[in-house]
């Protein structure tokens, strides 16, 4: 704080409460972004600059691979995402730290970054070094490059799916039409349809999407599906019908 004031910069200090419902890592991250958004709103900021580096990107991609994530998750962190801007994604953590030392800029290291209880810390301190040793140098750079390539693909698929979404009635979809679409587009439409029917944000999993997709591509007369938020999905006369049950 003192360092920022010496530079003549405003400083906002916010305390957050972490509810731990999604685990410490995820819940703390959500609380940080909420605090950043509140500060941005207070200042009417047009951009919030974040300090993620290429190493952070590589860790994100490797974690996504370990979880069996799709292209959107494997595309890592976007250089621009709404108000958030990440200008350091092309440089390494070491480079950023060396620069700070050269210009006598003090930086803060979160002690949680050395806690092996967190999966990201184990990826950083164990998994990535092991890959560098067994396969060769440049793993972090290669993972970050893959994220960039996958982001282009994910953006194109999202754009295609969005165009379909705008042209269709998401609560009453033609199964024959959906079956002809590429699976990557179809699953995006299914997810959008479930949310359009009233599922809570962030509650739709790939398991839910796959179950609905089976009503389209593996139809054998199966019954309706009950999804988060009271959403019910059924195939009726060749159409996918979605509605929200309100008791």
JSON list of C-alpha atoms in Angstrom, two decimals, residues 5-243:
[
{"chain": "A", "resi": 5, "resn": "UNK", "atom": "CA", "xyz": [0.98, 5.71, -2.47]},
{"chain": "A", "resi": 6, "resn": "UNK", "atom": "CA", "xyz": [4.61, 6.64, -3.17]},
{"chain": "A", "resi": 7, "resn": "UNK", "atom": "CA", "xyz": [3.79, 6.26, -6.86]},
{"chain": "A", "resi": 8, "resn": "UNK", "atom": "CA", "xyz": [0.85, 8.62, -6.42]},
{"chain": "A", "resi": 9, "resn": "UNK", "atom": "CA", "xyz": [-1.67, 5.85, -7.06]},
{"chain": "A", "resi": 10, "resn": "UNK", "atom": "CA", "xyz": [-5.01, 5.35, -5.35]},
{"chain": "A", "resi": 11, "resn": "UNK", "atom": "CA", "xyz": [-5.31, 2.22, -3.26]},
{"chain": "A", "resi": 12, "resn": "UNK", "atom": "CA", "xyz": [-8.46, 0.33, -2.31]},
{"chain": "A", "resi": 13, "resn": "UNK", "atom": "CA", "xyz": [-8.27, -2.27, 0.46]},
{"chain": "A", "resi": 14, "resn": "UNK", "atom": "CA", "xyz": [-11.05, -4.83, 0.62]},
{"chain": "A", "resi": 15, "resn": "UNK", "atom": "CA", "xyz": [-11.64, -7.63, 3.08]},
{"chain": "A", "resi": 16, "resn": "UNK", "atom": "CA", "xyz": [-13.40, -10.73, 1.81]},
{"chain": "A", "resi": 17, "resn": "UNK", "atom": "CA", "xyz": [-15.17, -13.68, 3.37]},
{"chain": "A", "resi": 18, "resn": "UNK", "atom": "CA", "xyz": [-14.44, -17.09, 1.86]},
{"chain": "A", "resi": 19, "resn": "UNK", "atom": "CA", "xyz": [-17.31, -19.54, 2.32]},
{"chain": "A", "resi": 20, "resn": "UNK", "atom": "CA", "xyz": [-15.30, -22.65, 1.27]},
{"chain": "A", "resi": 21, "resn": "UNK", "atom": "CA", "xyz": [-18.32, -24.28, -0.38]},
{"chain": "A", "resi": 22, "resn": "UNK", "atom": "CA", "xyz": [-16.24, -25.07, -3.49]},
{"chain": "A", "resi": 23, "resn": "UNK", "atom": "CA", "xyz": [-12.96, -25.68, -1.66]},
{"chain": "A", "resi": 24, "resn": "UNK", "atom": "CA", "xyz": [-10.44, -23.07, -0.49]},
{"chain": "A", "resi": 25, "resn": "UNK", "atom": "CA", "xyz": [-8.72, -22.52, -3.85]},
{"chain": "A", "resi": 26, "resn": "UNK", "atom": "CA", "xyz": [-11.87, -21.99, -5.92]},
{"chain": "A", "resi": 27, "resn": "UNK", "atom": "CA", "xyz": [-13.75, -20.08, -3.21]},
{"chain": "A", "resi": 28, "resn": "UNK", "atom": "CA", "xyz": [-10.81, -17.74, -2.53]},
{"chain": "A", "resi": 29, "resn": "UNK", "atom": "CA", "xyz": [-10.45, -17.09, -6.27]},
{"chain": "A", "resi": 30, "resn": "UNK", "atom": "CA", "xyz": [-14.15, -16.23, -6.55]},
{"chain": "A", "resi": 31, "resn": "UNK", "atom": "CA", "xyz": [-13.89, -13.88, -3.55]},
{"chain": "A", "resi": 32, "resn": "UNK", "atom": "CA", "xyz": [-10.86, -12.12, -5.06]},
{"chain": "A", "resi": 33, "resn": "UNK", "atom": "CA", "xyz": [-12.60, -11.54, -8.38]},
{"chain": "A", "resi": 34, "resn": "UNK", "atom": "CA", "xyz": [-15.71, -10.26, -6.62]},
{"chain": "A", "resi": 35, "resn": "UNK", "atom": "CA", "xyz": [-13.58, -7.75, -4.69]},
{"chain": "A", "resi": 36, "resn": "UNK", "atom": "CA", "xyz": [-11.82, -6.69, -7.89]},
{"chain": "A", "resi": 37, "resn": "UNK", "atom": "CA", "xyz": [-15.15, -6.22, -9.66]},
{"chain": "A", "resi": 38, "resn": "UNK", "atom": "CA", "xyz": [-16.49, -4.13, -6.78]},
{"chain": "A", "resi": 39, "resn": "UNK", "atom": "CA", "xyz": [-13.38, -1.93, -6.87]},
{"chain": "A", "resi": 40, "resn": "UNK", "atom": "CA", "xyz": [-13.63, -1.59, -10.64]},
{"chain": "A", "resi": 41, "resn": "UNK", "atom": "CA", "xyz": [-17.28, -0.55, -10.34]},
{"chain": "A", "resi": 42, "resn": "UNK", "atom": "CA", "xyz": [-16.46, 1.98, -7.63]},
{"chain": "A", "resi": 43, "resn": "UNK", "atom": "CA", "xyz": [-13.81, 3.59, -9.85]},
{"chain": "A", "resi": 44, "resn": "UNK", "atom": "CA", "xyz": [-15.76, 3.15, -13.10]},
{"chain": "A", "resi": 45, "resn": "UNK", "atom": "CA", "xyz": [-12.67, 1.35, -14.39]},
{"chain": "A", "resi": 46, "resn": "UNK", "atom": "CA", "xyz": [-12.52, 0.32, -18.03]},
{"chain": "A", "resi": 47, "resn": "UNK", "atom": "CA", "xyz": [-9.78, -2.24, -17.36]},
{"chain": "A", "resi": 48, "resn": "UNK", "atom": "CA", "xyz": [-8.41, -4.31, -14.49]},
{"chain": "A", "resi": 49, "resn": "UNK", "atom": "CA", "xyz": [-4.87, -5.51, -15.12]},
{"chain": "A", "resi": 50, "resn": "UNK", "atom": "CA", "xyz": [-3.94, -8.92, -13.71]},
{"chain": "A", "resi": 51, "resn": "UNK", "atom": "CA", "xyz": [-0.42, -10.29, -13.22]},
{"chain": "A", "resi": 52, "resn": "UNK", "atom": "CA", "xyz": [-0.80, -13.83, -14.56]},
{"chain": "A", "resi": 53, "resn": "UNK", "atom": "CA", "xyz": [2.29, -15.01, -16.43]},
{"chain": "A", "resi": 54, "resn": "UNK", "atom": "CA", "xyz": [3.02, -17.74, -18.96]},
{"chain": "A", "resi": 55, "resn": "UNK", "atom": "CA", "xyz": [3.79, -20.10, -16.07]},
{"chain": "A", "resi": 56, "resn": "UNK", "atom": "CA", "xyz": [0.33, -19.52, -14.61]},
{"chain": "A", "resi": 57, "resn": "UNK", "atom": "CA", "xyz": [-1.13, -20.26, -18.02]},
{"chain": "A", "resi": 58, "resn": "UNK", "atom": "CA", "xyz": [0.80, -23.54, -18.29]},
{"chain": "A", "resi": 59, "resn": "UNK", "atom": "CA", "xyz": [-0.40, -24.59, -14.84]},
{"chain": "A", "resi": 60, "resn": "UNK", "atom": "CA", "xyz": [-4.00, -23.84, -15.80]},
{"chain": "A", "resi": 61, "resn": "UNK", "atom": "CA", "xyz": [-3.75, -25.95, -18.96]},
{"chain": "A", "resi": 62, "resn": "UNK", "atom": "CA", "xyz": [-2.11, -28.88, -17.17]},
{"chain": "A", "resi": 63, "resn": "UNK", "atom": "CA", "xyz": [-4.77, -28.84, -14.46]},
{"chain": "A", "resi": 64, "resn": "UNK", "atom": "CA", "xyz": [-7.43, -28.82, -17.16]},
{"chain": "A", "resi": 65, "resn": "UNK", "atom": "CA", "xyz": [-5.84, -31.81, -18.88]},
{"chain": "A", "resi": 66, "resn": "UNK", "atom": "CA", "xyz": [-5.76, -33.70, -15.58]},
{"chain": "A", "resi": 67, "resn": "UNK", "atom": "CA", "xyz": [-9.48, -33.04, -15.11]},
{"chain": "A", "resi": 68, "resn": "UNK", "atom": "CA", "xyz": [-10.42, -34.06, -18.64]},
{"chain": "A", "resi": 69, "resn": "UNK", "atom": "CA", "xyz": [-11.63, -30.58, -19.57]},
{"chain": "A", "resi": 70, "resn": "UNK", "atom": "CA", "xyz": [-12.83, -29.43, -22.98]},
{"chain": "A", "resi": 71, "resn": "UNK", "atom": "CA", "xyz": [-11.40, -26.83, -25.34]},
{"chain": "A", "resi": 72, "resn": "UNK", "atom": "CA", "xyz": [-12.72, -23.81, -23.46]},
{"chain": "A", "resi": 73, "resn": "UNK", "atom": "CA", "xyz": [-11.02, -24.79, -20.19]},
{"chain": "A", "resi": 74, "resn": "UNK", "atom": "CA", "xyz": [-7.88, -25.94, -21.99]},
{"chain": "A", "resi": 75, "resn": "UNK", "atom": "CA", "xyz": [-7.66, -22.57, -23.73]},
{"chain": "A", "resi": 76, "resn": "UNK", "atom": "CA", "xyz": [-6.57, -21.22, -20.36]},
{"chain": "A", "resi": 77, "resn": "UNK", "atom": "CA", "xyz": [-6.84, -17.60, -19.33]},
{"chain": "A", "resi": 78, "resn": "UNK", "atom": "CA", "xyz": [-7.79, -15.11, -22.02]},
{"chain": "A", "resi": 79, "resn": "UNK", "atom": "CA", "xyz": [-5.57, -12.04, -22.58]},
{"chain": "A", "resi": 80, "resn": "UNK", "atom": "CA", "xyz": [-8.78, -9.99, -22.54]},
{"chain": "A", "resi": 81, "resn": "UNK", "atom": "CA", "xyz": [-11.98, -11.05, -20.80]},
{"chain": "A", "resi": 82, "resn": "UNK", "atom": "CA", "xyz": [-14.44, -8.26, -20.25]},
{"chain": "A", "resi": 83, "resn": "UNK", "atom": "CA", "xyz": [-12.83, -5.70, -18.00]},
{"chain": "A", "resi": 84, "resn": "UNK", "atom": "CA", "xyz": [-9.93, -8.03, -17.11]},
{"chain": "A", "resi": 85, "resn": "UNK", "atom": "CA", "xyz": [-6.65, -7.71, -19.02]},
{"chain": "A", "resi": 86, "resn": "UNK", "atom": "CA", "xyz": [-3.62, -9.99, -18.61]},
{"chain": "A", "resi": 87, "resn": "UNK", "atom": "CA", "xyz": [-0.64, -8.24, -20.26]},
{"chain": "A", "resi": 88, "resn": "UNK", "atom": "CA", "xyz": [2.02, -10.59, -18.85]},
{"chain": "A", "resi": 89, "resn": "UNK", "atom": "CA", "xyz": [0.88, -13.91, -20.34]},
{"chain": "A", "resi": 90, "resn": "UNK", "atom": "CA", "xyz": [3.79, -13.93, -22.79]},
{"chain": "A", "resi": 91, "resn": "UNK", "atom": "CA", "xyz": [6.53, -13.64, -20.16]},
{"chain": "A", "resi": 92, "resn": "UNK", "atom": "CA", "xyz": [7.65, -16.06, -17.46]},
{"chain": "A", "resi": 93, "resn": "UNK", "atom": "CA", "xyz": [7.30, -15.66, -13.72]},
{"chain": "A", "resi": 94, "resn": "UNK", "atom": "CA", "xyz": [11.10, -15.43, -13.41]},
{"chain": "A", "resi": 95, "resn": "UNK", "atom": "CA", "xyz": [11.21, -12.61, -15.95]},
{"chain": "A", "resi": 96, "resn": "UNK", "atom": "CA", "xyz": [8.56, -10.63, -14.11]},
{"chain": "A", "resi": 97, "resn": "UNK", "atom": "CA", "xyz": [10.34, -11.09, -10.77]},
{"chain": "A", "resi": 98, "resn": "UNK", "atom": "CA", "xyz": [13.74, -10.13, -12.22]},
{"chain": "A", "resi": 99, "resn": "UNK", "atom": "CA", "xyz": [12.26, -6.97, -13.69]},
{"chain": "A", "resi": 100, "resn": "UNK", "atom": "CA", "xyz": [10.77, -6.00, -10.34]},
{"chain": "A", "resi": 101, "resn": "UNK", "atom": "CA", "xyz": [14.16, -6.51, -8.71]},
{"chain": "A", "resi": 102, "resn": "UNK", "atom": "CA", "xyz": [15.93, -4.44, -11.38]},
{"chain": "A", "resi": 103, "resn": "UNK", "atom": "CA", "xyz": [13.62, -1.45, -10.91]},
{"chain": "A", "resi": 104, "resn": "UNK", "atom": "CA", "xyz": [13.53, -1.86, -7.10]},
{"chain": "A", "resi": 105, "resn": "UNK", "atom": "CA", "xyz": [9.84, -2.70, -7.12]},
{"chain": "A", "resi": 106, "resn": "UNK", "atom": "CA", "xyz": [8.78, -4.79, -4.14]},
{"chain": "A", "resi": 107, "resn": "UNK", "atom": "CA", "xyz": [6.35, -7.58, -4.92]},
{"chain": "A", "resi": 108, "resn": "UNK", "atom": "CA", "xyz": [4.34, -9.75, -2.56]},
{"chain": "A", "resi": 109, "resn": "UNK", "atom": "CA", "xyz": [4.50, -13.54, -2.65]},
{"chain": "A", "resi": 110, "resn": "UNK", "atom": "CA", "xyz": [1.38, -15.29, -1.41]},
{"chain": "A", "resi": 111, "resn": "UNK", "atom": "CA", "xyz": [2.47, -17.93, 1.15]},
{"chain": "A", "resi": 112, "resn": "UNK", "atom": "CA", "xyz": [-0.32, -20.17, -0.12]},
{"chain": "A", "resi": 113, "resn": "UNK", "atom": "CA", "xyz": [1.72, -20.52, -3.32]},
{"chain": "A", "resi": 114, "resn": "UNK", "atom": "CA", "xyz": [4.04, -22.85, -1.42]},
{"chain": "A", "resi": 115, "resn": "UNK", "atom": "CA", "xyz": [1.34, -24.93, 0.28]},
{"chain": "A", "resi": 116, "resn": "UNK", "atom": "CA", "xyz": [1.40, -28.45, -1.25]},
{"chain": "A", "resi": 117, "resn": "UNK", "atom": "CA", "xyz": [-2.19, -29.03, -0.14]},
{"chain": "A", "resi": 118, "resn": "UNK", "atom": "CA", "xyz": [-3.24, -27.04, -3.21]},
{"chain": "A", "resi": 119, "resn": "UNK", "atom": "CA", "xyz": [-3.29, -28.80, -6.56]},
{"chain": "A", "resi": 120, "resn": "UNK", "atom": "CA", "xyz": [-1.89, -25.78, -8.43]},
{"chain": "A", "resi": 121, "resn": "UNK", "atom": "CA", "xyz": [1.11, -25.68, -6.10]},
{"chain": "A", "resi": 122, "resn": "UNK", "atom": "CA", "xyz": [1.80, -29.36, -6.74]},
{"chain": "A", "resi": 123, "resn": "UNK", "atom": "CA", "xyz": [1.58, -28.75, -10.48]},
{"chain": "A", "resi": 124, "resn": "UNK", "atom": "CA", "xyz": [3.99, -25.81, -10.18]},
{"chain": "A", "resi": 125, "resn": "UNK", "atom": "CA", "xyz": [6.54, -27.40, -7.88]},
{"chain": "A", "resi": 126, "resn": "UNK", "atom": "CA", "xyz": [6.31, -31.09, -8.78]},
{"chain": "A", "resi": 127, "resn": "UNK", "atom": "CA", "xyz": [4.46, -31.92, -12.01]},
{"chain": "A", "resi": 128, "resn": "UNK", "atom": "CA", "xyz": [5.89, -29.28, -14.35]},
{"chain": "A", "resi": 129, "resn": "UNK", "atom": "CA", "xyz": [9.51, -29.74, -13.18]},
{"chain": "A", "resi": 130, "resn": "UNK", "atom": "CA", "xyz": [9.09, -33.51, -13.60]},
{"chain": "A", "resi": 131, "resn": "UNK", "atom": "CA", "xyz": [7.86, -33.01, -17.17]},
{"chain": "A", "resi": 132, "resn": "UNK", "atom": "CA", "xyz": [10.77, -30.68, -17.91]},
{"chain": "A", "resi": 133, "resn": "UNK", "atom": "CA", "xyz": [13.17, -33.32, -16.60]},
{"chain": "A", "resi": 134, "resn": "UNK", "atom": "CA", "xyz": [11.65, -36.33, -18.35]},
{"chain": "A", "resi": 135, "resn": "UNK", "atom": "CA", "xyz": [10.63, -34.76, -21.67]},
{"chain": "A", "resi": 136, "resn": "UNK", "atom": "CA", "xyz": [12.84, -31.73, -22.01]},
{"chain": "A", "resi": 137, "resn": "UNK", "atom": "CA", "xyz": [12.79, -27.97, -21.50]},
{"chain": "A", "resi": 138, "resn": "UNK", "atom": "CA", "xyz": [10.07, -25.74, -22.89]},
{"chain": "A", "resi": 139, "resn": "UNK", "atom": "CA", "xyz": [7.02, -27.57, -21.48]},
{"chain": "A", "resi": 140, "resn": "UNK", "atom": "CA", "xyz": [5.48, -24.43, -19.98]},
{"chain": "A", "resi": 141, "resn": "UNK", "atom": "CA", "xyz": [5.93, -22.54, -23.23]},
{"chain": "A", "resi": 142, "resn": "UNK", "atom": "CA", "xyz": [4.40, -25.42, -25.21]},
{"chain": "A", "resi": 143, "resn": "UNK", "atom": "CA", "xyz": [1.38, -25.66, -22.89]},
{"chain": "A", "resi": 144, "resn": "UNK", "atom": "CA", "xyz": [0.80, -21.91, -23.16]},
{"chain": "A", "resi": 145, "resn": "UNK", "atom": "CA", "xyz": [1.05, -22.16, -26.95]},
{"chain": "A", "resi": 146, "resn": "UNK", "atom": "CA", "xyz": [-1.53, -24.96, -26.96]},
{"chain": "A", "resi": 147, "resn": "UNK", "atom": "CA", "xyz": [-3.83, -22.74, -24.89]},
{"chain": "A", "resi": 148, "resn": "UNK", "atom": "CA", "xyz": [-3.55, -20.01, -27.51]},
{"chain": "A", "resi": 149, "resn": "UNK", "atom": "CA", "xyz": [-4.37, -22.41, -30.36]},
{"chain": "A", "resi": 150, "resn": "UNK", "atom": "CA", "xyz": [-7.26, -23.98, -28.48]},
{"chain": "A", "resi": 151, "resn": "UNK", "atom": "CA", "xyz": [-8.69, -20.56, -27.67]},
{"chain": "A", "resi": 152, "resn": "UNK", "atom": "CA", "xyz": [-9.01, -19.82, -31.38]},
{"chain": "A", "resi": 153, "resn": "UNK", "atom": "CA", "xyz": [-10.89, -23.11, -31.86]},
{"chain": "A", "resi": 154, "resn": "UNK", "atom": "CA", "xyz": [-13.09, -22.57, -28.81]},
{"chain": "A", "resi": 155, "resn": "UNK", "atom": "CA", "xyz": [-13.95, -19.02, -29.91]},
{"chain": "A", "resi": 156, "resn": "UNK", "atom": "CA", "xyz": [-14.95, -20.26, -33.39]},
{"chain": "A", "resi": 157, "resn": "UNK", "atom": "CA", "xyz": [-17.14, -23.02, -31.94]},
{"chain": "A", "resi": 158, "resn": "UNK", "atom": "CA", "xyz": [-18.73, -20.61, -29.46]},
{"chain": "A", "resi": 159, "resn": "UNK", "atom": "CA", "xyz": [-19.48, -18.21, -32.31]},
{"chain": "A", "resi": 160, "resn": "UNK", "atom": "CA", "xyz": [-21.11, -20.98, -34.37]},
{"chain": "A", "resi": 161, "resn": "UNK", "atom": "CA", "xyz": [-23.14, -22.21, -31.41]},
{"chain": "A", "resi": 162, "resn": "UNK", "atom": "CA", "xyz": [-24.25, -18.67, -30.56]},
{"chain": "A", "resi": 163, "resn": "UNK", "atom": "CA", "xyz": [-25.51, -18.14, -34.11]},
{"chain": "A", "resi": 164, "resn": "UNK", "atom": "CA", "xyz": [-27.51, -21.38, -33.85]},
{"chain": "A", "resi": 165, "resn": "UNK", "atom": "CA", "xyz": [-28.79, -20.37, -30.44]},
{"chain": "A", "resi": 166, "resn": "UNK", "atom": "CA", "xyz": [-30.15, -17.08, -31.74]},
{"chain": "A", "resi": 167, "resn": "UNK", "atom": "CA", "xyz": [-31.94, -18.83, -34.61]},
{"chain": "A", "resi": 168, "resn": "UNK", "atom": "CA", "xyz": [-33.58, -21.58, -32.54]},
{"chain": "A", "resi": 169, "resn": "UNK", "atom": "CA", "xyz": [-36.14, -21.93, -29.77]},
{"chain": "A", "resi": 170, "resn": "UNK", "atom": "CA", "xyz": [-33.89, -23.37, -27.06]},
{"chain": "A", "resi": 171, "resn": "UNK", "atom": "CA", "xyz": [-36.84, -24.78, -25.11]},
{"chain": "A", "resi": 172, "resn": "UNK", "atom": "CA", "xyz": [-38.22, -26.73, -28.08]},
{"chain": "A", "resi": 173, "resn": "UNK", "atom": "CA", "xyz": [-35.47, -28.13, -30.30]},
{"chain": "A", "resi": 174, "resn": "UNK", "atom": "CA", "xyz": [-35.63, -30.39, -33.36]},
{"chain": "A", "resi": 175, "resn": "UNK", "atom": "CA", "xyz": [-33.64, -33.53, -32.49]},
{"chain": "A", "resi": 176, "resn": "UNK", "atom": "CA", "xyz": [-32.99, -34.44, -36.14]},
{"chain": "A", "resi": 177, "resn": "UNK", "atom": "CA", "xyz": [-31.46, -31.01, -36.74]},
{"chain": "A", "resi": 178, "resn": "UNK", "atom": "CA", "xyz": [-29.32, -31.20, -33.60]},
{"chain": "A", "resi": 179, "resn": "UNK", "atom": "CA", "xyz": [-28.06, -34.66, -34.54]},
{"chain": "A", "resi": 180, "resn": "UNK", "atom": "CA", "xyz": [-26.64, -33.31, -37.80]},
{"chain": "A", "resi": 181, "resn": "UNK", "atom": "CA", "xyz": [-24.58, -30.65, -36.04]},
{"chain": "A", "resi": 182, "resn": "UNK", "atom": "CA", "xyz": [-20.96, -31.30, -35.00]},
{"chain": "A", "resi": 183, "resn": "UNK", "atom": "CA", "xyz": [-20.89, -32.58, -31.44]},
{"chain": "A", "resi": 184, "resn": "UNK", "atom": "CA", "xyz": [-18.88, -29.60, -30.20]},
{"chain": "A", "resi": 185, "resn": "UNK", "atom": "CA", "xyz": [-21.64, -27.26, -31.39]},
{"chain": "A", "resi": 186, "resn": "UNK", "atom": "CA", "xyz": [-24.47, -29.55, -30.25]},
{"chain": "A", "resi": 187, "resn": "UNK", "atom": "CA", "xyz": [-23.18, -29.82, -26.68]},
{"chain": "A", "resi": 188, "resn": "UNK", "atom": "CA", "xyz": [-22.81, -26.05, -26.47]},
{"chain": "A", "resi": 189, "resn": "UNK", "atom": "CA", "xyz": [-26.41, -25.66, -27.59]},
{"chain": "A", "resi": 190, "resn": "UNK", "atom": "CA", "xyz": [-27.59, -28.22, -25.05]},
{"chain": "A", "resi": 191, "resn": "UNK", "atom": "CA", "xyz": [-25.79, -26.40, -22.25]},
{"chain": "A", "resi": 192, "resn": "UNK", "atom": "CA", "xyz": [-27.28, -23.08, -23.38]},
{"chain": "A", "resi": 193, "resn": "UNK", "atom": "CA", "xyz": [-30.75, -24.64, -23.54]},
{"chain": "A", "resi": 194, "resn": "UNK", "atom": "CA", "xyz": [-30.50, -26.04, -20.01]},
{"chain": "A", "resi": 195, "resn": "UNK", "atom": "CA", "xyz": [-29.54, -22.62, -18.67]},
{"chain": "A", "resi": 196, "resn": "UNK", "atom": "CA", "xyz": [-32.28, -20.97, -20.72]},
{"chain": "A", "resi": 197, "resn": "UNK", "atom": "CA", "xyz": [-34.76, -23.30, -19.02]},
{"chain": "A", "resi": 198, "resn": "UNK", "atom": "CA", "xyz": [-33.67, -21.99, -15.63]},
{"chain": "A", "resi": 199, "resn": "UNK", "atom": "CA", "xyz": [-30.73, -24.05, -14.35]},
{"chain": "A", "resi": 200, "resn": "UNK", "atom": "CA", "xyz": [-28.59, -22.08, -11.86]},
{"chain": "A", "resi": 201, "resn": "UNK", "atom": "CA", "xyz": [-25.36, -20.62, -13.25]},
{"chain": "A", "resi": 202, "resn": "UNK", "atom": "CA", "xyz": [-22.40, -22.98, -13.00]},
{"chain": "A", "resi": 203, "resn": "UNK", "atom": "CA", "xyz": [-24.49, -26.01, -12.05]},
{"chain": "A", "resi": 204, "resn": "UNK", "atom": "CA", "xyz": [-24.57, -27.82, -15.40]},
{"chain": "A", "resi": 205, "resn": "UNK", "atom": "CA", "xyz": [-21.91, -30.52, -15.72]},
{"chain": "A", "resi": 206, "resn": "UNK", "atom": "CA", "xyz": [-20.72, -32.53, -18.71]},
{"chain": "A", "resi": 207, "resn": "UNK", "atom": "CA", "xyz": [-22.60, -35.48, -17.24]},
{"chain": "A", "resi": 208, "resn": "UNK", "atom": "CA", "xyz": [-25.85, -33.50, -17.48]},
{"chain": "A", "resi": 209, "resn": "UNK", "atom": "CA", "xyz": [-25.07, -32.46, -21.05]},
{"chain": "A", "resi": 210, "resn": "UNK", "atom": "CA", "xyz": [-24.20, -36.03, -22.07]},
{"chain": "A", "resi": 211, "resn": "UNK", "atom": "CA", "xyz": [-27.45, -37.31, -20.61]},
{"chain": "A", "resi": 212, "resn": "UNK", "atom": "CA", "xyz": [-29.46, -34.83, -22.65]},
{"chain": "A", "resi": 213, "resn": "UNK", "atom": "CA", "xyz": [-27.37, -35.56, -25.75]},
{"chain": "A", "resi": 214, "resn": "UNK", "atom": "CA", "xyz": [-28.30, -39.24, -25.45]},
{"chain": "A", "resi": 215, "resn": "UNK", "atom": "CA", "xyz": [-31.94, -38.23, -25.97]},
{"chain": "A", "resi": 216, "resn": "UNK", "atom": "CA", "xyz": [-30.82, -36.93, -29.37]},
{"chain": "A", "resi": 217, "resn": "UNK", "atom": "CA", "xyz": [-28.14, -39.31, -30.60]},
{"chain": "A", "resi": 218, "resn": "UNK", "atom": "CA", "xyz": [-28.92, -42.54, -28.72]},
{"chain": "A", "resi": 219, "resn": "UNK", "atom": "CA", "xyz": [-32.70, -42.44, -28.55]},
{"chain": "A", "resi": 220, "resn": "UNK", "atom": "CA", "xyz": [-34.30, -45.67, -27.36]},
{"chain": "A", "resi": 221, "resn": "UNK", "atom": "CA", "xyz": [-37.44, -44.38, -25.68]},
{"chain": "A", "resi": 222, "resn": "UNK", "atom": "CA", "xyz": [-35.76, -43.33, -22.44]},
{"chain": "A", "resi": 223, "resn": "UNK", "atom": "CA", "xyz": [-37.66, -41.16, -20.00]},
{"chain": "A", "resi": 224, "resn": "UNK", "atom": "CA", "xyz": [-37.31, -37.52, -19.08]},
{"chain": "A", "resi": 225, "resn": "UNK", "atom": "CA", "xyz": [-34.26, -36.20, -17.24]},
{"chain": "A", "resi": 226, "resn": "UNK", "atom": "CA", "xyz": [-34.32, -34.07, -14.11]},
{"chain": "A", "resi": 227, "resn": "UNK", "atom": "CA", "xyz": [-31.56, -31.47, -14.04]},
{"chain": "A", "resi": 228, "resn": "UNK", "atom": "CA", "xyz": [-30.38, -28.76, -11.60]},
{"chain": "A", "resi": 229, "resn": "UNK", "atom": "CA", "xyz": [-32.80, -25.95, -10.83]},
{"chain": "A", "resi": 230, "resn": "UNK", "atom": "CA", "xyz": [-35.85, -28.11, -11.39]},
{"chain": "A", "resi": 231, "resn": "UNK", "atom": "CA", "xyz": [-35.25, -28.27, -15.14]},
{"chain": "A", "resi": 232, "resn": "UNK", "atom": "CA", "xyz": [-36.89, -31.23, -16.86]},
{"chain": "A", "resi": 233, "resn": "UNK", "atom": "CA", "xyz": [-35.86, -32.42, -20.33]},
{"chain": "A", "resi": 234, "resn": "UNK", "atom": "CA", "xyz": [-37.82, -34.90, -22.44]},
{"chain": "A", "resi": 235, "resn": "UNK", "atom": "CA", "xyz": [-37.92, -36.02, -26.05]},
{"chain": "A", "resi": 236, "resn": "UNK", "atom": "CA", "xyz": [-41.46, -35.72, -27.39]},
{"chain": "A", "resi": 237, "resn": "UNK", "atom": "CA", "xyz": [-42.38, -36.42, -31.01]},
{"chain": "A", "resi": 238, "resn": "UNK", "atom": "CA", "xyz": [-38.83, -35.92, -32.19]},
{"chain": "A", "resi": 239, "resn": "UNK", "atom": "CA", "xyz": [-38.32, -32.67, -30.34]},
{"chain": "A", "resi": 240, "resn": "UNK", "atom": "CA", "xyz": [-36.34, -31.85, -27.24]},
{"chain": "A", "resi": 241, "resn": "UNK", "atom": "CA", "xyz": [-38.62, -30.15, -24.75]},
{"chain": "A", "resi": 242, "resn": "UNK", "atom": "CA", "xyz": [-37.19, -28.28, -21.76]},
{"chain": "A", "resi": 243, "resn": "UNK", "atom": "CA", "xyz": [-39.16, -26.77, -18.92]}
]
